[in-house]
Short mmCIF file of C-alpha atoms and ligand atoms in Angstrom, two decimals:
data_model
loop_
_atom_site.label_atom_id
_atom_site.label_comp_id
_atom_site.label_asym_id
_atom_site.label_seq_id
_atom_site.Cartn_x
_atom_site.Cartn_y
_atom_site.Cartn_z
CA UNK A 16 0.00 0.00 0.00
CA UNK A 17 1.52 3.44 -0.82
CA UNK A 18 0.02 6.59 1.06
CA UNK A 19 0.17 9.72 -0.45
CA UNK A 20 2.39 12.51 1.46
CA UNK A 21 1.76 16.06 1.02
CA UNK A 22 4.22 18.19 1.76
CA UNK A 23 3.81 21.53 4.53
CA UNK A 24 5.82 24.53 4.33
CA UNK A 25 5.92 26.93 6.74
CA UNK A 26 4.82 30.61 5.25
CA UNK A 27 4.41 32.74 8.21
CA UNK A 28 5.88 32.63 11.80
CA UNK A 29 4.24 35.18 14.43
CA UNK A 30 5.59 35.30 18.06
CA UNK A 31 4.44 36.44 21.02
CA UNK A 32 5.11 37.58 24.87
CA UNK A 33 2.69 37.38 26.95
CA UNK A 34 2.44 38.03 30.21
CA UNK A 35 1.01 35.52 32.80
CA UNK A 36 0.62 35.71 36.97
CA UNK A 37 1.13 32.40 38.78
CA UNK A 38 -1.55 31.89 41.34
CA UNK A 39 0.72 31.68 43.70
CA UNK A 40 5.18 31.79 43.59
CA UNK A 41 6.96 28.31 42.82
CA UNK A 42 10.39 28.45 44.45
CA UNK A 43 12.93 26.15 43.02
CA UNK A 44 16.79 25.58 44.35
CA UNK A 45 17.81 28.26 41.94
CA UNK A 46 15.11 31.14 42.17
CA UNK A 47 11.62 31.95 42.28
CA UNK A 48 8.77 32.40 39.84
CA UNK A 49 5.80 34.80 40.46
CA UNK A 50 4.67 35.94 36.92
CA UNK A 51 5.41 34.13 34.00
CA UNK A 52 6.81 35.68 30.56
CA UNK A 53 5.52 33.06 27.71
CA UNK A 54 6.61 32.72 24.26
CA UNK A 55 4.14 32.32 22.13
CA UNK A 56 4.48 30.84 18.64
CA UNK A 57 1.96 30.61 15.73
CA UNK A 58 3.08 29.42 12.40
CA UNK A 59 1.20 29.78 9.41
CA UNK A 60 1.08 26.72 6.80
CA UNK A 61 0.51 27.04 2.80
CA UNK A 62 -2.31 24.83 2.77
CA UNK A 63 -4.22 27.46 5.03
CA UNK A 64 -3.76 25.50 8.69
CA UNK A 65 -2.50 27.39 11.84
CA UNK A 66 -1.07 26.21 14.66
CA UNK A 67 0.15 27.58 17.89
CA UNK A 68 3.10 26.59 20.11
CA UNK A 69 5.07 27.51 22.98
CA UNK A 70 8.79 27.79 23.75
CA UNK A 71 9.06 26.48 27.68
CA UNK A 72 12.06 28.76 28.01
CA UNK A 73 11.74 30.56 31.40
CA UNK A 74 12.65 34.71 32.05
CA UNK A 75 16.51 34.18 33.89
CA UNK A 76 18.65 30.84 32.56
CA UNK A 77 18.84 29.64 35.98
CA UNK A 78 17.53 25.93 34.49
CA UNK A 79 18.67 26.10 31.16
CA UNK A 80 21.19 28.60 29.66
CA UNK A 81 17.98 29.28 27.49
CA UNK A 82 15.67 32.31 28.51
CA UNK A 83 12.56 33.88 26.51
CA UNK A 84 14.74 36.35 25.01
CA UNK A 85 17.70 34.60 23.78
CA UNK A 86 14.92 32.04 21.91
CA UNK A 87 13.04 35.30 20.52
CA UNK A 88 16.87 36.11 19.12
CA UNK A 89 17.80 32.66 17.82
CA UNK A 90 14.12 32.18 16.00
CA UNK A 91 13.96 35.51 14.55
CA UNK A 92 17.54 35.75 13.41
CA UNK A 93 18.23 32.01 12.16
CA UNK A 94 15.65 29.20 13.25
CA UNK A 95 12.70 31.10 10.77
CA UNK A 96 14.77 31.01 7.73
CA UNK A 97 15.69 27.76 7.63
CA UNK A 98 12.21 26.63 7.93
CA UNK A 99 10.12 29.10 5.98
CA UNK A 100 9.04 27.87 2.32
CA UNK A 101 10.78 24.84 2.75
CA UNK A 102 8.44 22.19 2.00
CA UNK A 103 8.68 19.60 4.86
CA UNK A 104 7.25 16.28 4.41
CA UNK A 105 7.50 14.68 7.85
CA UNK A 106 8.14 16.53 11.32
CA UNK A 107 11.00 14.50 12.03
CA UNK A 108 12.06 16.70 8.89
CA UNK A 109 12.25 19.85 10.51
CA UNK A 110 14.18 18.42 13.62
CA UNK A 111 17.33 17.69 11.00
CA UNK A 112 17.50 20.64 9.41
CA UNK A 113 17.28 22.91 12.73
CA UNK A 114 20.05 21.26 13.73
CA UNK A 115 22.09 21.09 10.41
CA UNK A 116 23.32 24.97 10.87
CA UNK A 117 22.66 25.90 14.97
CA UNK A 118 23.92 24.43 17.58
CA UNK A 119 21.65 24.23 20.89
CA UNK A 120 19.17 26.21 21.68
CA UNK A 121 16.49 23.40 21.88
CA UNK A 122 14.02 25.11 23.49
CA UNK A 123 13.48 27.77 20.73
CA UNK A 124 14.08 25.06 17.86
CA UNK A 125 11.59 22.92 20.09
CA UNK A 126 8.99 25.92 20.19
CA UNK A 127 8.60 25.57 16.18
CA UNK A 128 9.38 21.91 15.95
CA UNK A 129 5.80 20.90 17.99
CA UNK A 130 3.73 23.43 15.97
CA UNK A 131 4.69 21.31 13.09
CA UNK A 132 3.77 18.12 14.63
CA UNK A 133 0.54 19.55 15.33
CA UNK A 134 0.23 21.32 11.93
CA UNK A 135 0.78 17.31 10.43
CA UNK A 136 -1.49 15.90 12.62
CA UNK A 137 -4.19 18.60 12.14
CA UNK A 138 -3.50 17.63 8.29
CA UNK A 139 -3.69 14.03 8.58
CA UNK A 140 -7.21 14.75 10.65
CA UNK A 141 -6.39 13.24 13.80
CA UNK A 142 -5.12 14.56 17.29
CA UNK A 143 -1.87 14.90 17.94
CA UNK A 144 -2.20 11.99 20.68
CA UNK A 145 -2.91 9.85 17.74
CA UNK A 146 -0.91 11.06 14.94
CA UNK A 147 2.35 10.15 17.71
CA UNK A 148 0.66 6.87 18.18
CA UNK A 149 -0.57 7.14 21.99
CA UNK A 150 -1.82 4.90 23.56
CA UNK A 151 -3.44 6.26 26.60
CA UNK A 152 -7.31 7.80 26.90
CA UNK A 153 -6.11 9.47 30.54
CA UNK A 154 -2.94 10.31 31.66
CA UNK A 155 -2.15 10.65 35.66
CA UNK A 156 -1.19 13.53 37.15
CA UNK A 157 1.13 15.04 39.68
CA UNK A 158 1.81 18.27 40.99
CA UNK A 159 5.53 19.77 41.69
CA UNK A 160 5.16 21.92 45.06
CA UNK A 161 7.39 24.82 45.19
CA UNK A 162 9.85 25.22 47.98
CA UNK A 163 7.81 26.56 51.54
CA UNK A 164 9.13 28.16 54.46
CA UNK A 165 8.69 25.38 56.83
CA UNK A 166 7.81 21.95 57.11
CA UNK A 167 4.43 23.08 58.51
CA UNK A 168 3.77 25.08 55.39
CA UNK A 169 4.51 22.52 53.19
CA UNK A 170 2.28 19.69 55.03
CA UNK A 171 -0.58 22.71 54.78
CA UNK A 172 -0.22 22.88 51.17
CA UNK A 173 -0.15 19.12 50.22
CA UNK A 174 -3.13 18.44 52.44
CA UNK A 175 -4.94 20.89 49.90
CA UNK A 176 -3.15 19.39 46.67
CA UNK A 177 -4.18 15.72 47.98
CA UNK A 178 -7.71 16.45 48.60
CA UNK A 179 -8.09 17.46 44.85
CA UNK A 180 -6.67 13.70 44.44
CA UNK A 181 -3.17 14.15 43.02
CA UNK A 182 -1.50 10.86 43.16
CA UNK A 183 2.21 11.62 42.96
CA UNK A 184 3.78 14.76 45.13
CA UNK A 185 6.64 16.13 43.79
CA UNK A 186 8.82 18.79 46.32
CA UNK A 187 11.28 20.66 45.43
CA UNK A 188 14.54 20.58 47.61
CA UNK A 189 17.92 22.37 48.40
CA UNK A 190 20.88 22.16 51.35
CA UNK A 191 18.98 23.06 54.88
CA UNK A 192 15.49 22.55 53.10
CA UNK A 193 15.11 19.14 52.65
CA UNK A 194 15.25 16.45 55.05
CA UNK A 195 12.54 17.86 57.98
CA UNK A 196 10.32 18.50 54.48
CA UNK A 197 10.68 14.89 53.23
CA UNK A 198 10.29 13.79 56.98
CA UNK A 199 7.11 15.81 57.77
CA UNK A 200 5.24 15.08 55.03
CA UNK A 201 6.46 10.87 54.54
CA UNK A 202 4.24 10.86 57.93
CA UNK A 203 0.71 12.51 56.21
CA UNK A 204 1.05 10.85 52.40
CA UNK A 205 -1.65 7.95 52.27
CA UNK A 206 -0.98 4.84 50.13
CA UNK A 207 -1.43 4.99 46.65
CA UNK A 208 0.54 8.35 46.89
CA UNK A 209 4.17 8.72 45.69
CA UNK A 210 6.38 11.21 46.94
CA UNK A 211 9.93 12.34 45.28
CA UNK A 212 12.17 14.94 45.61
CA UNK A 213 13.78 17.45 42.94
CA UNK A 214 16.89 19.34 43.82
CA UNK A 215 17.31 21.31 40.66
CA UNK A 216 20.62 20.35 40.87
CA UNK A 217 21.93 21.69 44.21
CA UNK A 218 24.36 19.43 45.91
CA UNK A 219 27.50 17.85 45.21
CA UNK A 220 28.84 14.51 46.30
CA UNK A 221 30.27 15.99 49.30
CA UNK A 222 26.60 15.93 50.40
CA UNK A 223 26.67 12.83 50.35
CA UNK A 224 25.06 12.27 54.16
CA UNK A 225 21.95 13.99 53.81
CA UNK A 226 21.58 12.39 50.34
CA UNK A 227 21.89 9.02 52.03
CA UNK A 228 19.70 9.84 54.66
CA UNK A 229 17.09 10.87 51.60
CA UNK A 230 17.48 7.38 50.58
CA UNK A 231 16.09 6.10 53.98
CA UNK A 232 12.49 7.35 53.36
CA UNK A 233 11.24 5.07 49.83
CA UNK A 234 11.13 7.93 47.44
CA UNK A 235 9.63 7.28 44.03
CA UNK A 236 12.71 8.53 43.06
CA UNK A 237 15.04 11.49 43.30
CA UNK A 238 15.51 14.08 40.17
CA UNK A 239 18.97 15.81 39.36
CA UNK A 240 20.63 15.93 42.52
CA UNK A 241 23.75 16.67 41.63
CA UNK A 242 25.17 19.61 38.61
CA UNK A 243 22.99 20.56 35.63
CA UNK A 244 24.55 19.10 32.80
CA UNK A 245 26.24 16.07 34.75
CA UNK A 246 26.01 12.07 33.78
CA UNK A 247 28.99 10.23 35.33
CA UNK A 248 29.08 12.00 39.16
CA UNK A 249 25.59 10.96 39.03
CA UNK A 250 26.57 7.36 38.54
CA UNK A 251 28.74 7.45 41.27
CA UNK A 252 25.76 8.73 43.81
CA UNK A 253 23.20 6.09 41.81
CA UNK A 254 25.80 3.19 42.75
CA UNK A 255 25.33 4.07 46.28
CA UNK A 256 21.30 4.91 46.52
CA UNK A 257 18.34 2.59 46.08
CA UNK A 258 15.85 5.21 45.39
CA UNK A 259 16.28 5.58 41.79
CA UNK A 260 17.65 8.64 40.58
CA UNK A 261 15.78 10.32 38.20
CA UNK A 262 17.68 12.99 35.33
CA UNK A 263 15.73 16.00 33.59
CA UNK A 264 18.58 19.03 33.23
CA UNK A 265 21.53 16.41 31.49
CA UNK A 266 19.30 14.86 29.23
CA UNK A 267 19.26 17.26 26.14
CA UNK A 268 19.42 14.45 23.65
CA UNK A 269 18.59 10.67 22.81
CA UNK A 270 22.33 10.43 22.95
CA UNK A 271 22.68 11.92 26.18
CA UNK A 272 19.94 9.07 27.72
CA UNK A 273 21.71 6.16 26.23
CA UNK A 274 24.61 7.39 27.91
CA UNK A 275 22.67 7.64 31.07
CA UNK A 276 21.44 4.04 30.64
CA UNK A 277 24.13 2.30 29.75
CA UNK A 278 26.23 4.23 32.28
CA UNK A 279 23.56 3.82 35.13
CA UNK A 280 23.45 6.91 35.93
CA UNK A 281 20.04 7.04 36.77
CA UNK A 282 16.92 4.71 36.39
CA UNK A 283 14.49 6.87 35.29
CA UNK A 284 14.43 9.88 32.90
CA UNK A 285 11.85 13.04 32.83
CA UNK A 286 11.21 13.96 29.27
CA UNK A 287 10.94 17.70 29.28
CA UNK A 288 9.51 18.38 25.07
CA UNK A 289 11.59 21.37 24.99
CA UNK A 290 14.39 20.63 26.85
CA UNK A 291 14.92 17.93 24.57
CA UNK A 292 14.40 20.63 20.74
CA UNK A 293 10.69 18.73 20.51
CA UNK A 294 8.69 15.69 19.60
CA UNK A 295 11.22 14.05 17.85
CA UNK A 296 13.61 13.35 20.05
CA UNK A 297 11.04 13.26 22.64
CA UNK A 298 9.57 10.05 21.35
CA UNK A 299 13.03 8.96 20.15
CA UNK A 300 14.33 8.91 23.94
CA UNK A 301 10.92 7.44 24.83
CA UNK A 302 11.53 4.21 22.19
CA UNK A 303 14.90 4.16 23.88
CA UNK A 304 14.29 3.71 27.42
CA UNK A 305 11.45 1.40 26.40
CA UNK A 306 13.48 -0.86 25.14
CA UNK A 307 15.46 -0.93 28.33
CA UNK A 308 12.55 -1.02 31.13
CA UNK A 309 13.50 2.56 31.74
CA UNK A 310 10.57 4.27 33.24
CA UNK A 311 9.56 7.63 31.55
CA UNK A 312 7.48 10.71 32.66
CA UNK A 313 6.54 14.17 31.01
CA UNK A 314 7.69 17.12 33.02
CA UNK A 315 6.75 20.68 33.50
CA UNK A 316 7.97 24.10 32.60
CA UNK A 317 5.15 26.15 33.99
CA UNK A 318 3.22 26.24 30.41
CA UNK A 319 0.73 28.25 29.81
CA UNK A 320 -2.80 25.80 28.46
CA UNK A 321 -0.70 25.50 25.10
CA UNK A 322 2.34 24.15 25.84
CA UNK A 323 0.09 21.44 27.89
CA UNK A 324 -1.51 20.34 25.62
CA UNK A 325 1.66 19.04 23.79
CA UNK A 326 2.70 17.56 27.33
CA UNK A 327 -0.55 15.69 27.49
CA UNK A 328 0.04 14.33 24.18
CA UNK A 329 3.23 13.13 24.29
CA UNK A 330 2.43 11.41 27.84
CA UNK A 331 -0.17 9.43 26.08
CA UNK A 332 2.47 7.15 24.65
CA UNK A 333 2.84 3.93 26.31
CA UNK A 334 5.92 3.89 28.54
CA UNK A 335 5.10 7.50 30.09
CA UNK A 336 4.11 5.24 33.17
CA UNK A 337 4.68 7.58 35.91
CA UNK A 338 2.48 10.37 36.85
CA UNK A 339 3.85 13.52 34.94
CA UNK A 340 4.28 17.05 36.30
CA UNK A 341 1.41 17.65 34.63
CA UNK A 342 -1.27 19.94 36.76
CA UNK A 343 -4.93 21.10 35.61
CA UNK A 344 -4.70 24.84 34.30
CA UNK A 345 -6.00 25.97 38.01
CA UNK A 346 -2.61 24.88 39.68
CA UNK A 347 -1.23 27.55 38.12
CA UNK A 348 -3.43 29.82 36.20
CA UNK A 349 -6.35 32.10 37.51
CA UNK A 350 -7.48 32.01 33.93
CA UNK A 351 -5.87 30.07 31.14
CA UNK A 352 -5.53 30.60 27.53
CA UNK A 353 -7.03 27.90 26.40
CA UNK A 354 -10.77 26.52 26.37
CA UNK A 355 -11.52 24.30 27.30
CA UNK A 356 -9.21 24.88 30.35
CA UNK A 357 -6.88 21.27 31.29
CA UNK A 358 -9.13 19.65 34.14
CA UNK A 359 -8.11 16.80 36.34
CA UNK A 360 -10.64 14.49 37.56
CA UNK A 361 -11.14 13.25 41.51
CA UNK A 362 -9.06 10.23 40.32
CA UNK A 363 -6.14 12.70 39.51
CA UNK A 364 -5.91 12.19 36.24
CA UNK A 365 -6.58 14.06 32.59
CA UNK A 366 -8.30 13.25 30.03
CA UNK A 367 -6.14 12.66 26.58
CA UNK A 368 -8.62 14.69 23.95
CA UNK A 369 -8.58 12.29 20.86
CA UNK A 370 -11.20 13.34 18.68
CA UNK A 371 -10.50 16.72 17.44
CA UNK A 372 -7.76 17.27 14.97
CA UNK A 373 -4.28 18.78 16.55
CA UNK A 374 -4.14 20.04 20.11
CA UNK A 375 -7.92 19.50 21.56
CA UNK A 376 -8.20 22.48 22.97
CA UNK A 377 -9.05 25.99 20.79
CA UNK A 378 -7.02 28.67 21.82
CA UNK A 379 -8.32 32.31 23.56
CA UNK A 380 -6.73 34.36 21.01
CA UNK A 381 -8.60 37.41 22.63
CA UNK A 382 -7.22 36.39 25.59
CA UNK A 383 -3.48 36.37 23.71
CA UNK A 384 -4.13 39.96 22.55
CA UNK A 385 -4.97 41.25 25.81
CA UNK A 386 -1.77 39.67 27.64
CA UNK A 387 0.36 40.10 24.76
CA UNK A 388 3.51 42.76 25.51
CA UNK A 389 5.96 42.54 22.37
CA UNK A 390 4.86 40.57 19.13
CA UNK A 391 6.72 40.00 15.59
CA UNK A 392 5.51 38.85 12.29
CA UNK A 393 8.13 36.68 10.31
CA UNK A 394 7.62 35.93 6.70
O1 OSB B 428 12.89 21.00 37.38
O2 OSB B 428 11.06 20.13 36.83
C1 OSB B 428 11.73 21.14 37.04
C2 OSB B 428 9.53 24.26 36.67
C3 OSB B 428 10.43 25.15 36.14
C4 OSB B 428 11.73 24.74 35.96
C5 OSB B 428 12.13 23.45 36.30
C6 OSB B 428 11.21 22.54 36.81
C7 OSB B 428 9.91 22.97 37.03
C8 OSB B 428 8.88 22.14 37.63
C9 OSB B 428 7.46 22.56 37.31
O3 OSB B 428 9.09 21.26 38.43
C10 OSB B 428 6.57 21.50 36.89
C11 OSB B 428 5.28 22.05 36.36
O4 OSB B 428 5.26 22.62 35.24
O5 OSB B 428 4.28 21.90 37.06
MG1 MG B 429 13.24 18.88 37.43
#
């Protein structure tokens, strides 16, 4: 059987900044977040379809050398002309020729990358669940709680989170704010709960007491303990630990998790879309740890509606079998940009739309105009 393939090129490319208020401040071991500055992508197809996208890039490079600005820089000065007219025929497409002439920068090449998966699915008339080949109808959720000032704050806050039926509790840690936390609340999590820890990077294997006394406490797992861009110090602290360690910051490629697999560096990986330059490597990392039992799970950059909805997606495929850092639109948003808004159900989990073409949600674009503090048009 031959199908037919028609081509997409890319004609237009509009970004965005908008401006977005957290509902309340998410502390990590390397700053804090009150307001969000999004970058919003919408790229314009020949055939008429329109798609938007996100770059997960936060305001200061305190995760990722990457900020909103130096992605606005990198798309408008080399990332649009590679792709505009160029008639792609797959996504995977536009993945290889991003990364023919620039080097890094994966969260901007990542920001146009998924709008083109969508644009292909939205062509092909399916969602973009299906045109990646999901599997899943639901996918769980989790929610990543911001560092507190005291063990008594945090226990307040979870309470909340696990009355709205979250079933895996993320915290995020740092030297001096970590073991009371993980102490306090190990006592108040009920079964069917998991509990992990994310350091954001901040210790070093001279830390390596309190990270052994982490491991006492049967931790889902623990995410990039030690330095950002790190694989073999990590297999020196996984050789030691039973709670698995979990790396998000040092995976940037499918190279980078083979190296983590086969090195041992850590038993489970969090596939960040962007972190990664987009769905193709996604999945390809994904396939990957599949085929060696290594758990995966879709994590979080504070997106706005949009940028969830590709995080939902991709967690629909089969071996995203932990809960993700994936949180309904209230967790963060007073008002999101999307409508519907992402809703979790009293089982903590969200539904995987599957019937409407592309991203299953229709975006406020009045909304976008309102919030919207520097735009440009490429073409
Ligand atoms: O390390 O996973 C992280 C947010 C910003 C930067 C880094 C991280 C996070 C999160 C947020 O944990 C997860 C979410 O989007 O809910
Ligand atoms: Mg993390």
């Amino acid at each position: 059987m031959t199908t037919t393939i028609t081509p997409l090129t890319l004609k237009q490319i509009e970004l965005r900044e908008i401006k977005l208020d957290l509902v309340e401040p998410f502390q990590i071991s390397s700053g804090t977040t009150t307001s969000r500055r999004i970058l919003l992508v919408n790229q314009t197809f020949d055939n008429g379809i329109t798609v938007w996208s996100e770059v997960t890039a936060g305001e200061m490079p305190n995760y990722s050398p990457e900020t909103i600005d130096t992605s606005w820089l990198i798309i408008t000065k080399y990332l649009a002309n590679i792709l505009l007219n160029r008639p792609l025929t797959t996504p995977q497409q536009a993945h290889v020729v991003l990364n023919q002439t620039v080097k890094g920068h994966k969260m901007a090449k990542a920001g146009l990358e998924m709008g083109i998966w969508a644009a292909f699915a939205i062509q092909a008339g399916v969602s973009l669940s299906r045109y990646i080949n999901g599997t899943r109808s639901s996918i769980l959720s989790g929610v990543s709680v911001g560092i507190q000032d005291s063990p008594t704050a945090l226990v307040n806050r979870v309470k909340d989170y696990l009355t709205q039926g979250y079933k895996k509790i993320k915290i995020k840690i740092k030297p001096g704010k970590d073991i009371e936390y993980v102490d306090a609340l190990s006592r108040i999590i009920p079964d069917g709960v998991q509990l992990m820890v994310d350091a954001n990077n901040a210790y070093t294997l001279q830390d390596m007491d309190v990270l052994k006394q982490l491991d006492t406490y049967n931790l889902l797992m623990i995410e990039q303990p030690l330095a950002w861009d790190d694989i073999y110090l990590h297999r020196k602290l996984q050789q030691v630990l039973k709670t698995p360690v979990c790396l998000d910051e040092s995976i940037t490629s499918v190279e980078k998790a083979q190296e983590m697999i086969e090195l041992d560096s850590g038993r489970i990986i969090n596939i960040k879309p962007g972190r990664v330059g987009g769905f193709s490597q996604s999945i390809a990392i994904h396939d990957l740890a599949q085929a060696h039992n290594i758990p995966v799970w879709c994590g979080g950059m504070l997106e706005s509606g949009i940028g969830r909805s590709y995080n939902v997606a991709l967690a629909s495929l089969s071996n995203f079998s932990l809960p993700g850092d994936i949180s309904p639109s209230n967790r963060y948003w007073k008002q999101d940009i999307v409508t519907p808004e992402w809703t979790m159900k009293a089982d903590g989990t969200i539904e995987v739309p599957t019937s409407i073409p592309g991203l299953g949600v229709e975006v406020n674009e009045a909304m976008i105009d309102d919030l919207t503090i520097r735009k440009e048009l490429i073409q």
